[in-house]
mmCIF file of C-alpha atoms and ligand atoms in Angstrom:
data_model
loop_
_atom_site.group_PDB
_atom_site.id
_atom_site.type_symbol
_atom_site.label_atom_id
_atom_site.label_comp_id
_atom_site.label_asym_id
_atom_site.label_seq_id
_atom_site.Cartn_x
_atom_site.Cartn_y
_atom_site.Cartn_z
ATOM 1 C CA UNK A 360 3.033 -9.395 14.756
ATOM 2 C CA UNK A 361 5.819 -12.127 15.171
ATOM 3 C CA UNK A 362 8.633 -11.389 16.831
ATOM 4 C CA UNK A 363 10.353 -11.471 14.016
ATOM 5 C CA UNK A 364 9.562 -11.012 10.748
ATOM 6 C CA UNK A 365 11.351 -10.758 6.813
ATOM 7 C CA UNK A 366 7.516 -8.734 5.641
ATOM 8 C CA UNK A 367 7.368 -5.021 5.291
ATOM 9 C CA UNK A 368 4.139 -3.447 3.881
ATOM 10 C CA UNK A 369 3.349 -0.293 3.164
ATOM 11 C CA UNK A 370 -0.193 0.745 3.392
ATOM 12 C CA UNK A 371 -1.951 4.175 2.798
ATOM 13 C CA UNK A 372 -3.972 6.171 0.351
ATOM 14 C CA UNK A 373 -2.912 6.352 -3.361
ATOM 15 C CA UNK A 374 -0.403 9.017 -3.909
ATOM 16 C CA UNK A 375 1.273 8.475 -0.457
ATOM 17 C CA UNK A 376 4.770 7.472 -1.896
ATOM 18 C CA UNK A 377 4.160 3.547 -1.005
ATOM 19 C CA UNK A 378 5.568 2.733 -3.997
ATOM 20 C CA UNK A 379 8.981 5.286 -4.076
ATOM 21 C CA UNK A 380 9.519 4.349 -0.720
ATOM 22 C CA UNK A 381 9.506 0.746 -1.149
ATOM 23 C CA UNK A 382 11.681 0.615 -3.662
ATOM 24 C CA UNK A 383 13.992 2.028 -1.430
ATOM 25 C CA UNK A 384 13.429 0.026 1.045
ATOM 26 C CA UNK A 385 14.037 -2.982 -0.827
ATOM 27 C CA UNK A 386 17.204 -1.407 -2.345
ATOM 28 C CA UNK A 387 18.547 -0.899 1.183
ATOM 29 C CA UNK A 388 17.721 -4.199 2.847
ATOM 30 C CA UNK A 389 18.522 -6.132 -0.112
ATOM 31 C CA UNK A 390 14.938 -7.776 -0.066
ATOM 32 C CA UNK A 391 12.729 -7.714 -3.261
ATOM 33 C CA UNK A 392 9.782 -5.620 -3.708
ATOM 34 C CA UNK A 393 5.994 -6.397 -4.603
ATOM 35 C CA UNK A 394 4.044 -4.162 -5.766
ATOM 36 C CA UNK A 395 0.686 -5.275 -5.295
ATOM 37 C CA UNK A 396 -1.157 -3.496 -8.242
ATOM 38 C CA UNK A 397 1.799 -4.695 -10.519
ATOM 39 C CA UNK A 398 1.318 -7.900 -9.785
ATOM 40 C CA UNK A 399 -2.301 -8.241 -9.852
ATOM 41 C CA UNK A 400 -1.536 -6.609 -13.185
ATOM 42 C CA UNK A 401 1.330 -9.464 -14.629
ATOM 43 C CA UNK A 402 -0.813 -12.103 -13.248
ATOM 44 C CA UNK A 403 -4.283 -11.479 -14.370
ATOM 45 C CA UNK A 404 -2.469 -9.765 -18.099
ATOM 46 C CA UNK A 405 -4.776 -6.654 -17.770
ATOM 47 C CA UNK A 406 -4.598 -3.337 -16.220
ATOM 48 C CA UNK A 407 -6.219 -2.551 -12.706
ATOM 49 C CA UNK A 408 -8.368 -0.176 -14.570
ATOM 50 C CA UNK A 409 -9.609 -3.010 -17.071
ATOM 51 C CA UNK A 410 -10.446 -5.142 -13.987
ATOM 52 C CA UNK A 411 -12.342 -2.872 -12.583
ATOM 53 C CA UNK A 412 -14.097 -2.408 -15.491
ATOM 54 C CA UNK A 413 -14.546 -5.772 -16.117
ATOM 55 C CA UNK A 414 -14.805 -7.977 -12.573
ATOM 56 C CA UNK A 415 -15.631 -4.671 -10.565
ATOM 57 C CA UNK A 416 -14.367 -3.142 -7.465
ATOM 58 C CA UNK A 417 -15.376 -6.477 -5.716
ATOM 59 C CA UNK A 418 -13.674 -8.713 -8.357
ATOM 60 C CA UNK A 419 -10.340 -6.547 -8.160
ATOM 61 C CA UNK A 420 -10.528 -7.210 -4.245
ATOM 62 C CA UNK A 421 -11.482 -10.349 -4.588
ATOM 63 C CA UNK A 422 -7.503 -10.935 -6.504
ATOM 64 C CA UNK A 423 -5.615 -8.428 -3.979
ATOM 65 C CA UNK A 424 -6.772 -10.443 -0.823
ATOM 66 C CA UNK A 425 -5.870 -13.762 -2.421
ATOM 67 C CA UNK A 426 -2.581 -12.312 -3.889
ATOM 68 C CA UNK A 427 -1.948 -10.414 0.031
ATOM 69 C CA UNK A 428 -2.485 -13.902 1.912
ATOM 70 C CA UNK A 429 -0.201 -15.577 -0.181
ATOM 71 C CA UNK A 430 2.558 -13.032 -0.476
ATOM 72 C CA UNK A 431 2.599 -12.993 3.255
ATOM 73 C CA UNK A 432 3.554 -16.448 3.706
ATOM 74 C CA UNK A 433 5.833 -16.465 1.299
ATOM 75 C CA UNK A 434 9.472 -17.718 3.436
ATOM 76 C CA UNK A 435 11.232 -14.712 1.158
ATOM 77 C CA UNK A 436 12.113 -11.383 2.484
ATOM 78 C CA UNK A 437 9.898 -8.776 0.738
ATOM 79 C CA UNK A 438 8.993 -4.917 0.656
ATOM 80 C CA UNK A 439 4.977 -5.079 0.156
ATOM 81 C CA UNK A 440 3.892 -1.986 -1.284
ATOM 82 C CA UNK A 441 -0.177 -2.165 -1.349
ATOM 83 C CA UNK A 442 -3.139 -0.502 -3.323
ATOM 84 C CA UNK A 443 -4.903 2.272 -1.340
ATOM 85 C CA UNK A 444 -8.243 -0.086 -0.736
ATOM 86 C CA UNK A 445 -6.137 -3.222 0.129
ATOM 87 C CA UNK A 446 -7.086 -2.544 4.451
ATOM 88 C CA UNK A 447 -10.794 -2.329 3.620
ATOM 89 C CA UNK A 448 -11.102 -6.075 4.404
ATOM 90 C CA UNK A 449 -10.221 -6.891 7.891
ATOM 91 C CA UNK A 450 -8.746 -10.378 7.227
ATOM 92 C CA UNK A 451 -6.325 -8.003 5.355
ATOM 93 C CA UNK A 452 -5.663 -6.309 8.010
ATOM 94 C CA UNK A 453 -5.339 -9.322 10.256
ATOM 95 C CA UNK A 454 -3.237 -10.633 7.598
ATOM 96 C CA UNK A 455 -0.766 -8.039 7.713
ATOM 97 C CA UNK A 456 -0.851 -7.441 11.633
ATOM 98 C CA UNK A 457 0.093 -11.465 11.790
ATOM 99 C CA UNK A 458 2.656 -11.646 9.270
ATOM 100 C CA UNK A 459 4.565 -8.511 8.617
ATOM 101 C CA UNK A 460 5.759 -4.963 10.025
ATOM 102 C CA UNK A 461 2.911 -2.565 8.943
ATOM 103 C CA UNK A 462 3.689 0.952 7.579
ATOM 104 C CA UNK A 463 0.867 3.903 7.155
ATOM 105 C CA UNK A 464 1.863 6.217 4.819
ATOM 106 C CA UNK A 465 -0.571 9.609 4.962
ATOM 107 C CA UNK A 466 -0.130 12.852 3.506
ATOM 108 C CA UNK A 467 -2.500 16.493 3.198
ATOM 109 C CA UNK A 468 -5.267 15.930 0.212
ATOM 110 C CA UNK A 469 -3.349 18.956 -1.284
ATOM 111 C CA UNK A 470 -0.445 16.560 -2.027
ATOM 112 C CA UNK A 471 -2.178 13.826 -3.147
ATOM 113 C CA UNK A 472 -4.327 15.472 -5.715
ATOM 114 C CA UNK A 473 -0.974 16.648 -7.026
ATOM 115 C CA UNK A 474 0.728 13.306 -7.216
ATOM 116 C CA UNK A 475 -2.247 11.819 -8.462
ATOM 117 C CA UNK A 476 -3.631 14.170 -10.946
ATOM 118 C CA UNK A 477 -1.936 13.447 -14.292
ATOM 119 C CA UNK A 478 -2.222 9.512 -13.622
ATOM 120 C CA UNK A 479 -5.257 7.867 -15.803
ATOM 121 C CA UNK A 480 -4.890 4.579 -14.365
ATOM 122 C CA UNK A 481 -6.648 4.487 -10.882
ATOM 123 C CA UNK A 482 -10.571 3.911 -11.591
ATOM 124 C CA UNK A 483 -11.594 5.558 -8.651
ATOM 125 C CA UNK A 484 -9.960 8.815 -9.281
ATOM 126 C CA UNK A 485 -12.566 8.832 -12.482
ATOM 127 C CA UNK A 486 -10.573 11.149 -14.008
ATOM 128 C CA UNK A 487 -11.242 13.748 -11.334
ATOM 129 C CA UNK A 488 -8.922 13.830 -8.578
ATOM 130 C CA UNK A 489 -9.816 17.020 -7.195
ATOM 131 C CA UNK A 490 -13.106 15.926 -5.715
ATOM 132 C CA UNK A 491 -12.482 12.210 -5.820
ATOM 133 C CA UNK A 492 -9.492 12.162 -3.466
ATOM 134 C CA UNK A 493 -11.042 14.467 -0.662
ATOM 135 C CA UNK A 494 -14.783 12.288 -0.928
ATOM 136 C CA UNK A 495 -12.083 9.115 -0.706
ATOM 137 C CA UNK A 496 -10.295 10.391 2.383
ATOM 138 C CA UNK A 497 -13.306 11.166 4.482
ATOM 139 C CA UNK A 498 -14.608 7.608 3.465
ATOM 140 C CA UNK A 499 -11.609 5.720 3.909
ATOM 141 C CA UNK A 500 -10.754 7.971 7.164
ATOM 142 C CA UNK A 501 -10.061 5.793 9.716
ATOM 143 C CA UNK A 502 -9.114 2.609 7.607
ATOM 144 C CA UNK A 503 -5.032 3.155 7.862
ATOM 145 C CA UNK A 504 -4.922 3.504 11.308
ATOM 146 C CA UNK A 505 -4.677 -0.140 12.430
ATOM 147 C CA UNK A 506 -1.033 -0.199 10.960
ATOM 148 C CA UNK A 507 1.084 0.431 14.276
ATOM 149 C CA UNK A 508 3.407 3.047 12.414
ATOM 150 C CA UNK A 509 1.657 5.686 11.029
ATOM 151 C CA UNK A 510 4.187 8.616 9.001
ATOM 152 C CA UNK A 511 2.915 11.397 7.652
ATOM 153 C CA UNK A 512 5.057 12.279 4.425
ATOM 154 C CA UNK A 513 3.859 15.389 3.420
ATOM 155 C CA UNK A 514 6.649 17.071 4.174
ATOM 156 C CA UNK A 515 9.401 14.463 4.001
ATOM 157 C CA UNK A 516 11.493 13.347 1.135
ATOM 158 C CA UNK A 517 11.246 9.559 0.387
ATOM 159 C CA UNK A 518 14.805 8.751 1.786
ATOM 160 C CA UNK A 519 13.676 10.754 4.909
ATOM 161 C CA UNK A 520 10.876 8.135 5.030
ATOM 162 C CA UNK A 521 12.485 4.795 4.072
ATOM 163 C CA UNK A 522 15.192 6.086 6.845
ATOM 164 C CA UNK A 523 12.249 6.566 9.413
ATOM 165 C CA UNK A 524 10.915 3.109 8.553
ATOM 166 C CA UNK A 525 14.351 1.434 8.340
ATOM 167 C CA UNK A 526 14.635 2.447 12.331
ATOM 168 C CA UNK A 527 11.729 1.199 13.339
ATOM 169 C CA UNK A 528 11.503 -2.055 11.838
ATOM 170 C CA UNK A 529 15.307 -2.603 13.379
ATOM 171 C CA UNK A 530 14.606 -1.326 16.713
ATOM 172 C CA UNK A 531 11.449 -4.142 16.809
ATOM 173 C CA UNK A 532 13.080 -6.659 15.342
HETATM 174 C C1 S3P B 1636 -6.955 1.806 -5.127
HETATM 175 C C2 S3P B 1636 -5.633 2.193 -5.187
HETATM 176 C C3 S3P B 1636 -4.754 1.820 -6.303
HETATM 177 C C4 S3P B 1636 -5.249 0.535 -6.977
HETATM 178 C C5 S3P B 1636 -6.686 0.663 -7.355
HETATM 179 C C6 S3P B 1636 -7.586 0.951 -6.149
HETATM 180 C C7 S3P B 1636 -7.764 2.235 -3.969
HETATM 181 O O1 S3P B 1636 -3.420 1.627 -5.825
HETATM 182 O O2 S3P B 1636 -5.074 -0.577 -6.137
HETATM 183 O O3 S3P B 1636 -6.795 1.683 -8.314
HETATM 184 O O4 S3P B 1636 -8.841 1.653 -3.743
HETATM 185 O O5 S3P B 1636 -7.320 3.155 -3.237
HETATM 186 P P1 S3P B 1636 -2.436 2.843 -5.358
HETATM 187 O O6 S3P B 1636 -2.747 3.149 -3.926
HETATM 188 O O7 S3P B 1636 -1.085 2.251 -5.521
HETATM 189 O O8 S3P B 1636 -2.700 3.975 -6.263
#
């Protein structure tokens, strides 16, 4: 990473609090937040799920990496809170490493399944998040550990996170 940077993104699986914890992130810093999915979403005027259905899994990546390189070099301050698959490519990863302060969010499958269960808009829950989301885990099990902060927020309230991430990034910067 640069020495210094104005980029935080969040990374982790879905239901990891990327997006609660960004937005108080942003709140706090006074930066704005991105939302990856919600942007993919304005700009493309479908929903992820829709994309998926109609470009595929590869099409929908194919948007997040181009919409991930160019957030990053934006010259505005932002809070970058990313869809669960956005680290399967590596020159997202690179991306990220290069440009901004990188944030793994993990938590126990328990607690996903329950943040995740009610929500009909992530594809590759398939409406079945109690065996989707521990199959997803195994296979996406080492894929978050490149980000040099890792927090596990199982048991931690948002704040407690955004605080623990606040540190961090100051101390580093
Ligand atoms: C995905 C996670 C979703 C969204 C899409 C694919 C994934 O974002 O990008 O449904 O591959 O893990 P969240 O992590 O915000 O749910």
């Amino acid at each position: 990473m640069a020495e210094t940077t104005n980029k935080i993104v969040l990374v982790g699986f879905m239901g990891c609090g990327k997006s609660t914890v960004s937005r108080l992130l942003a709140k706090e810093l006074g930066w704005r937040r991105i939302d990856t999915d919600d942007e993919i979403v304005e700009r493309e005027g479908r929903s992820v799920a829709a994309i998926f259905e109609e470009a595929g899994e590869q099409g929908f990546r194919k948007i997040e990496s181009n919409l991930i390189a160019s957030i990053l070099t934006e010259p505005e301050p932002a809070v970058i809170a990313t869809g669960g698959g956005a680290v399967l490519a590596e020159a997202n990863r690179q991306a990220m490493l290069a440009y901004s302060y990188v944030v793994a969010l993990k938590a126990d499958a328990e607690q996903i399944i329950a943040r995740v269960q009610a929500d009909t808009g992530r594809p590759l829950l398939a409406g079945d998040a109690a065996n989707r989301v521990p199959l997803l885990l195994e296979q996406r099990k080492t894929v978050y550990d490149f980000a040099p902060t890792i927090i596990d927020t199982t048991s931690l309230t948002p704040e407690q996170v955004a605080a623990a991430i606040l540190d961090g990034f100051k101390q580093q910067q």
